[in-house]
mmCIF file of C-alpha atoms in Angstrom:
data_model
loop_
_atom_site.group_PDB
_atom_site.id
_atom_site.type_symbol
_atom_site.label_atom_id
_atom_site.label_comp_id
_atom_site.label_asym_id
_atom_site.label_seq_id
_atom_site.Cartn_x
_atom_site.Cartn_y
_atom_site.Cartn_z
ATOM 1 C CA UNK A 127 138.646 60.243 123.208
ATOM 2 C CA UNK A 128 140.253 63.655 123.582
ATOM 3 C CA UNK A 129 138.321 66.829 124.296
ATOM 4 C CA UNK A 130 139.800 70.038 122.930
ATOM 5 C CA UNK A 131 138.925 73.441 124.379
ATOM 6 C CA UNK A 132 139.861 76.981 123.378
ATOM 7 C CA UNK A 133 140.373 79.767 125.901
ATOM 8 C CA UNK A 134 139.870 83.048 124.037
ATOM 9 C CA UNK A 135 141.144 85.285 126.866
ATOM 10 C CA UNK A 136 144.311 83.207 127.335
ATOM 11 C CA UNK A 137 144.966 83.304 123.590
ATOM 12 C CA UNK A 138 144.644 87.124 123.531
ATOM 13 C CA UNK A 139 147.010 87.523 126.514
ATOM 14 C CA UNK A 140 149.554 85.251 124.820
ATOM 15 C CA UNK A 141 149.389 87.270 121.625
ATOM 16 C CA UNK A 142 149.827 90.482 123.631
ATOM 17 C CA UNK A 143 152.876 89.138 125.472
ATOM 18 C CA UNK A 144 154.492 87.921 122.274
ATOM 19 C CA UNK A 145 153.758 91.202 120.557
ATOM 20 C CA UNK A 146 152.230 89.473 117.587
ATOM 21 C CA UNK A 147 149.894 91.684 115.520
ATOM 22 C CA UNK A 148 148.780 89.135 112.924
ATOM 23 C CA UNK A 149 146.735 86.948 115.323
ATOM 24 C CA UNK A 150 144.981 90.056 116.717
ATOM 25 C CA UNK A 151 144.119 91.269 113.215
ATOM 26 C CA UNK A 152 142.841 87.792 112.429
ATOM 27 C CA UNK A 153 140.649 87.803 115.553
ATOM 28 C CA UNK A 154 139.264 91.255 114.748
ATOM 29 C CA UNK A 155 138.497 90.093 111.217
ATOM 30 C CA UNK A 156 136.637 87.035 112.551
ATOM 31 C CA UNK A 157 134.607 89.170 114.950
ATOM 32 C CA UNK A 158 133.764 91.627 112.152
ATOM 33 C CA UNK A 159 132.665 88.863 109.779
ATOM 34 C CA UNK A 160 130.618 87.228 112.541
ATOM 35 C CA UNK A 161 128.940 90.567 113.255
ATOM 36 C CA UNK A 162 128.080 91.059 109.574
ATOM 37 C CA UNK A 163 126.692 87.518 109.473
ATOM 38 C CA UNK A 164 124.592 88.198 112.565
ATOM 39 C CA UNK A 165 123.117 91.519 111.326
ATOM 40 C CA UNK A 166 120.512 90.071 108.910
ATOM 41 C CA UNK A 167 118.959 88.074 111.772
ATOM 42 C CA UNK A 168 118.477 91.111 114.041
ATOM 43 C CA UNK A 169 114.939 92.352 114.608
ATOM 44 C CA UNK A 170 113.956 95.939 113.897
ATOM 45 C CA UNK A 171 111.161 97.348 116.074
ATOM 46 C CA UNK A 172 109.310 100.327 114.608
ATOM 47 C CA UNK A 173 106.639 102.220 116.547
ATOM 48 C CA UNK A 174 104.422 104.740 114.736
ATOM 49 C CA UNK A 175 102.393 107.147 116.866
ATOM 50 C CA UNK A 176 100.004 109.900 115.872
ATOM 51 C CA UNK A 177 98.213 112.113 118.376
ATOM 52 C CA UNK A 178 95.522 114.545 117.234
ATOM 53 C CA UNK A 179 93.682 116.908 119.561
ATOM 54 C CA UNK A 180 91.878 119.761 117.829
ATOM 55 C CA UNK A 181 94.709 121.834 116.253
ATOM 56 C CA UNK A 182 97.566 120.337 118.268
ATOM 57 C CA UNK A 183 98.952 117.240 116.552
ATOM 58 C CA UNK A 184 102.125 115.191 116.861
ATOM 59 C CA UNK A 185 103.600 112.475 114.640
ATOM 60 C CA UNK A 186 106.385 110.204 115.952
ATOM 61 C CA UNK A 187 108.345 107.258 114.516
ATOM 62 C CA UNK A 188 110.641 105.249 116.813
ATOM 63 C CA UNK A 189 113.121 102.738 115.377
ATOM 64 C CA UNK A 190 114.941 100.375 117.744
ATOM 65 C CA UNK A 191 117.459 97.579 117.163
ATOM 66 C CA UNK A 192 118.234 95.614 120.337
ATOM 67 C CA UNK A 193 119.200 98.197 122.964
ATOM 68 C CA UNK A 194 122.104 99.600 120.987
ATOM 69 C CA UNK A 195 120.485 101.684 118.285
ATOM 70 C CA UNK A 196 117.495 103.967 118.789
ATOM 71 C CA UNK A 197 116.286 106.689 116.444
ATOM 72 C CA UNK A 198 113.247 108.950 116.830
ATOM 73 C CA UNK A 199 111.683 111.127 114.176
ATOM 74 C CA UNK A 200 109.246 113.703 115.547
ATOM 75 C CA UNK A 201 107.000 116.273 113.895
ATOM 76 C CA UNK A 202 105.931 118.181 117.034
ATOM 77 C CA UNK A 203 103.150 120.341 115.610
ATOM 78 C CA UNK A 204 100.754 119.942 112.711
ATOM 79 C CA UNK A 205 98.035 122.509 112.026
ATOM 80 C CA UNK A 206 95.942 123.720 109.126
ATOM 81 C CA UNK A 207 97.219 126.882 107.455
ATOM 82 C CA UNK A 208 94.735 129.752 107.515
ATOM 83 C CA UNK A 209 96.426 131.721 104.716
ATOM 84 C CA UNK A 210 96.671 128.922 102.131
ATOM 85 C CA UNK A 211 95.452 125.353 101.748
ATOM 86 C CA UNK A 212 98.105 123.285 103.468
ATOM 87 C CA UNK A 213 99.566 121.874 106.644
ATOM 88 C CA UNK A 214 101.958 123.777 108.920
ATOM 89 C CA UNK A 215 104.689 121.911 110.813
ATOM 90 C CA UNK A 216 106.914 123.409 113.491
ATOM 91 C CA UNK A 217 110.396 122.146 114.355
ATOM 92 C CA UNK A 218 113.382 123.429 116.278
ATOM 93 C CA UNK A 219 116.446 124.365 114.279
ATOM 94 C CA UNK A 220 120.069 123.826 115.301
ATOM 95 C CA UNK A 221 120.062 127.306 116.859
ATOM 96 C CA UNK A 222 117.137 126.367 119.111
ATOM 97 C CA UNK A 223 114.575 128.562 117.355
ATOM 98 C CA UNK A 224 111.174 127.328 116.190
ATOM 99 C CA UNK A 225 110.828 127.199 112.413
ATOM 100 C CA UNK A 226 107.455 126.767 110.694
ATOM 101 C CA UNK A 227 107.119 125.070 107.317
ATOM 102 C CA UNK A 228 103.966 124.964 105.209
ATOM 103 C CA UNK A 229 103.230 121.869 103.120
ATOM 104 C CA UNK A 230 100.666 123.007 100.541
ATOM 105 C CA UNK A 231 98.371 121.108 98.186
ATOM 106 C CA UNK A 232 100.708 121.977 95.306
ATOM 107 C CA UNK A 233 103.632 120.413 97.192
ATOM 108 C CA UNK A 234 101.541 117.301 97.780
ATOM 109 C CA UNK A 235 100.685 117.015 94.087
ATOM 110 C CA UNK A 236 104.330 117.389 93.063
ATOM 111 C CA UNK A 237 105.382 114.786 95.626
ATOM 112 C CA UNK A 238 102.719 112.341 94.427
ATOM 113 C CA UNK A 239 103.764 112.893 90.810
ATOM 114 C CA UNK A 240 107.417 112.177 91.651
ATOM 115 C CA UNK A 241 106.413 109.119 93.675
ATOM 116 C CA UNK A 242 104.229 107.816 90.845
ATOM 117 C CA UNK A 243 107.072 108.290 88.349
ATOM 118 C CA UNK A 244 109.484 106.470 90.664
ATOM 119 C CA UNK A 245 107.060 103.590 91.213
ATOM 120 C CA UNK A 246 106.496 103.197 87.473
ATOM 121 C CA UNK A 247 110.248 102.682 87.017
ATOM 122 C CA UNK A 248 110.244 99.610 89.261
ATOM 123 C CA UNK A 249 109.020 96.347 87.772
ATOM 124 C CA UNK A 250 107.052 93.957 90.020
ATOM 125 C CA UNK A 251 107.122 96.396 92.946
ATOM 126 C CA UNK A 252 103.793 95.064 94.267
ATOM 127 C CA UNK A 253 105.188 91.507 94.375
ATOM 128 C CA UNK A 254 108.377 92.646 96.141
ATOM 129 C CA UNK A 255 106.483 94.605 98.803
ATOM 130 C CA UNK A 256 103.938 91.806 99.271
ATOM 131 C CA UNK A 257 106.693 89.254 99.972
ATOM 132 C CA UNK A 258 108.409 91.648 102.384
ATOM 133 C CA UNK A 259 105.196 92.429 104.288
ATOM 134 C CA UNK A 260 104.667 88.697 104.804
ATOM 135 C CA UNK A 261 107.668 88.819 107.160
ATOM 136 C CA UNK A 262 106.412 91.882 109.070
ATOM 137 C CA UNK A 263 104.709 91.204 112.418
ATOM 138 C CA UNK A 264 102.264 93.641 113.999
ATOM 139 C CA UNK A 265 102.845 93.644 117.766
ATOM 140 C CA UNK A 266 100.556 96.542 118.714
ATOM 141 C CA UNK A 267 97.685 98.309 116.985
ATOM 142 C CA UNK A 268 95.540 100.877 118.775
ATOM 143 C CA UNK A 269 93.367 103.453 117.066
ATOM 144 C CA UNK A 270 90.885 105.428 119.175
ATOM 145 C CA UNK A 271 88.873 108.407 117.957
ATOM 146 C CA UNK A 272 86.381 110.863 119.399
ATOM 147 C CA UNK A 273 84.456 112.950 116.900
ATOM 148 C CA UNK A 274 81.622 115.454 116.896
ATOM 149 C CA UNK A 275 80.503 118.207 114.520
ATOM 150 C CA UNK A 276 77.797 119.849 116.615
ATOM 151 C CA UNK A 277 74.927 118.128 114.810
ATOM 152 C CA UNK A 278 73.704 114.666 115.832
ATOM 153 C CA UNK A 279 72.788 113.489 112.324
ATOM 154 C CA UNK A 280 76.068 114.631 110.731
ATOM 155 C CA UNK A 281 78.047 113.216 113.639
ATOM 156 C CA UNK A 282 76.406 109.817 113.088
ATOM 157 C CA UNK A 283 77.375 109.935 109.405
ATOM 158 C CA UNK A 284 81.009 110.756 110.247
ATOM 159 C CA UNK A 285 81.089 107.940 112.818
ATOM 160 C CA UNK A 286 79.818 105.456 110.235
ATOM 161 C CA UNK A 287 82.419 106.549 107.689
ATOM 162 C CA UNK A 288 85.106 106.357 110.368
ATOM 163 C CA UNK A 289 84.206 102.778 111.248
ATOM 164 C CA UNK A 290 84.324 101.817 107.549
ATOM 165 C CA UNK A 291 87.795 103.337 107.164
ATOM 166 C CA UNK A 292 89.137 101.653 110.289
ATOM 167 C CA UNK A 293 87.750 98.225 109.381
ATOM 168 C CA UNK A 294 89.249 98.538 105.899
ATOM 169 C CA UNK A 295 92.702 99.476 107.267
ATOM 170 C CA UNK A 296 92.633 96.583 109.756
ATOM 171 C CA UNK A 297 91.538 94.177 107.004
ATOM 172 C CA UNK A 298 94.413 95.268 104.722
ATOM 173 C CA UNK A 299 96.951 94.947 107.534
ATOM 174 C CA UNK A 300 95.648 91.478 108.426
ATOM 175 C CA UNK A 301 95.819 90.445 104.765
ATOM 176 C CA UNK A 302 99.414 91.456 104.069
ATOM 177 C CA UNK A 303 101.087 91.274 107.528
ATOM 178 C CA UNK A 304 101.265 88.867 110.455
ATOM 179 C CA UNK A 305 98.999 90.330 113.113
ATOM 180 C CA UNK A 306 100.088 88.867 116.458
ATOM 181 C CA UNK A 307 97.517 90.725 118.580
ATOM 182 C CA UNK A 308 93.876 91.756 118.453
ATOM 183 C CA UNK A 309 93.642 95.322 117.081
ATOM 184 C CA UNK A 310 92.058 97.793 119.493
ATOM 185 C CA UNK A 311 89.881 100.342 117.657
ATOM 186 C CA UNK A 312 87.042 102.588 118.774
ATOM 187 C CA UNK A 313 85.047 105.647 117.731
ATOM 188 C CA UNK A 314 83.202 107.640 120.383
ATOM 189 C CA UNK A 315 80.581 110.111 119.076
ATOM 190 C CA UNK A 316 80.303 113.514 120.758
ATOM 191 C CA UNK A 317 76.931 115.177 120.206
ATOM 192 C CA UNK A 318 77.342 118.244 122.460
ATOM 193 C CA UNK A 319 79.756 120.155 120.213
ATOM 194 C CA UNK A 320 82.600 120.087 117.678
ATOM 195 C CA UNK A 321 85.357 117.710 118.815
ATOM 196 C CA UNK A 322 88.140 115.938 116.931
ATOM 197 C CA UNK A 323 90.574 113.689 118.804
ATOM 198 C CA UNK A 324 92.557 110.694 117.560
ATOM 199 C CA UNK A 325 95.182 108.472 119.147
ATOM 200 C CA UNK A 326 96.992 105.992 116.882
ATOM 201 C CA UNK A 327 99.792 103.582 117.858
ATOM 202 C CA UNK A 328 101.226 100.775 115.741
ATOM 203 C CA UNK A 329 104.309 98.665 116.502
ATOM 204 C CA UNK A 330 105.794 96.365 113.868
ATOM 205 C CA UNK A 331 108.769 93.998 113.827
ATOM 206 C CA UNK A 332 110.867 92.596 110.978
ATOM 207 C CA UNK A 333 114.347 91.219 110.407
ATOM 208 C CA UNK A 334 117.002 93.407 108.813
ATOM 209 C CA UNK A 335 117.794 90.662 106.315
ATOM 210 C CA UNK A 336 114.323 90.766 104.767
ATOM 211 C CA UNK A 337 114.511 94.570 104.460
ATOM 212 C CA UNK A 338 117.950 94.340 102.797
ATOM 213 C CA UNK A 339 116.689 91.652 100.415
ATOM 214 C CA UNK A 340 113.649 93.752 99.457
ATOM 215 C CA UNK A 341 115.883 96.789 98.891
ATOM 216 C CA UNK A 342 118.228 94.816 96.657
ATOM 217 C CA UNK A 343 115.287 93.539 94.605
ATOM 218 C CA UNK A 344 113.966 97.082 94.183
ATOM 219 C CA UNK A 345 117.380 98.317 92.967
ATOM 220 C CA UNK A 346 117.726 95.298 90.669
ATOM 221 C CA UNK A 347 114.345 95.775 88.986
ATOM 222 C CA UNK A 348 114.816 99.551 88.829
ATOM 223 C CA UNK A 349 118.110 99.170 86.949
ATOM 224 C CA UNK A 350 116.509 96.688 84.577
ATOM 225 C CA UNK A 351 113.782 99.166 83.711
ATOM 226 C CA UNK A 352 116.319 101.969 83.198
#
């Protein structure tokens, strides 16, 4: 019985000495195809963080694939506009200056109308998203809040509503996703004054292949409806 072995480094040196370009192109093609085949099995780690402390808020999304690719989206400041009903965000421009943008109620309505129109053009969107979320794993879920409005009775009402909202969100996540940990949630009432603080962190994981498949299904059903 003969045992055959292949030395990749020796083969590359031989091709280099002989000056042959075809074997090298063939090797590069194999590596490229293998990489494309491997991509769908890679895990994507997404961490969503929201920090709220009075009027100083921050929203961050981190996306990581292995240790090669890392992208962070940050909205450094969120505050309520005093001139008009809306939310003010502050970001640095390419010149290094701070630029403030106001997202008003009218902008929100227009965005929701466009989103609703887009969703209506996709057939079976709920089924597509439900199947995709079945392959999403929740690795971390922390949601801690401290609230007070200066009145004990009203504070108790807000705390009760807050617990209802948090339990509902956790129930929906547990229903549609794979929760691998025990969610950590809390609401601490503050009766001595007006306080509003929230810390939210959620880390999820999914394979690129499932995201690509869901995207292809969305495009397919969207074209059918068009």
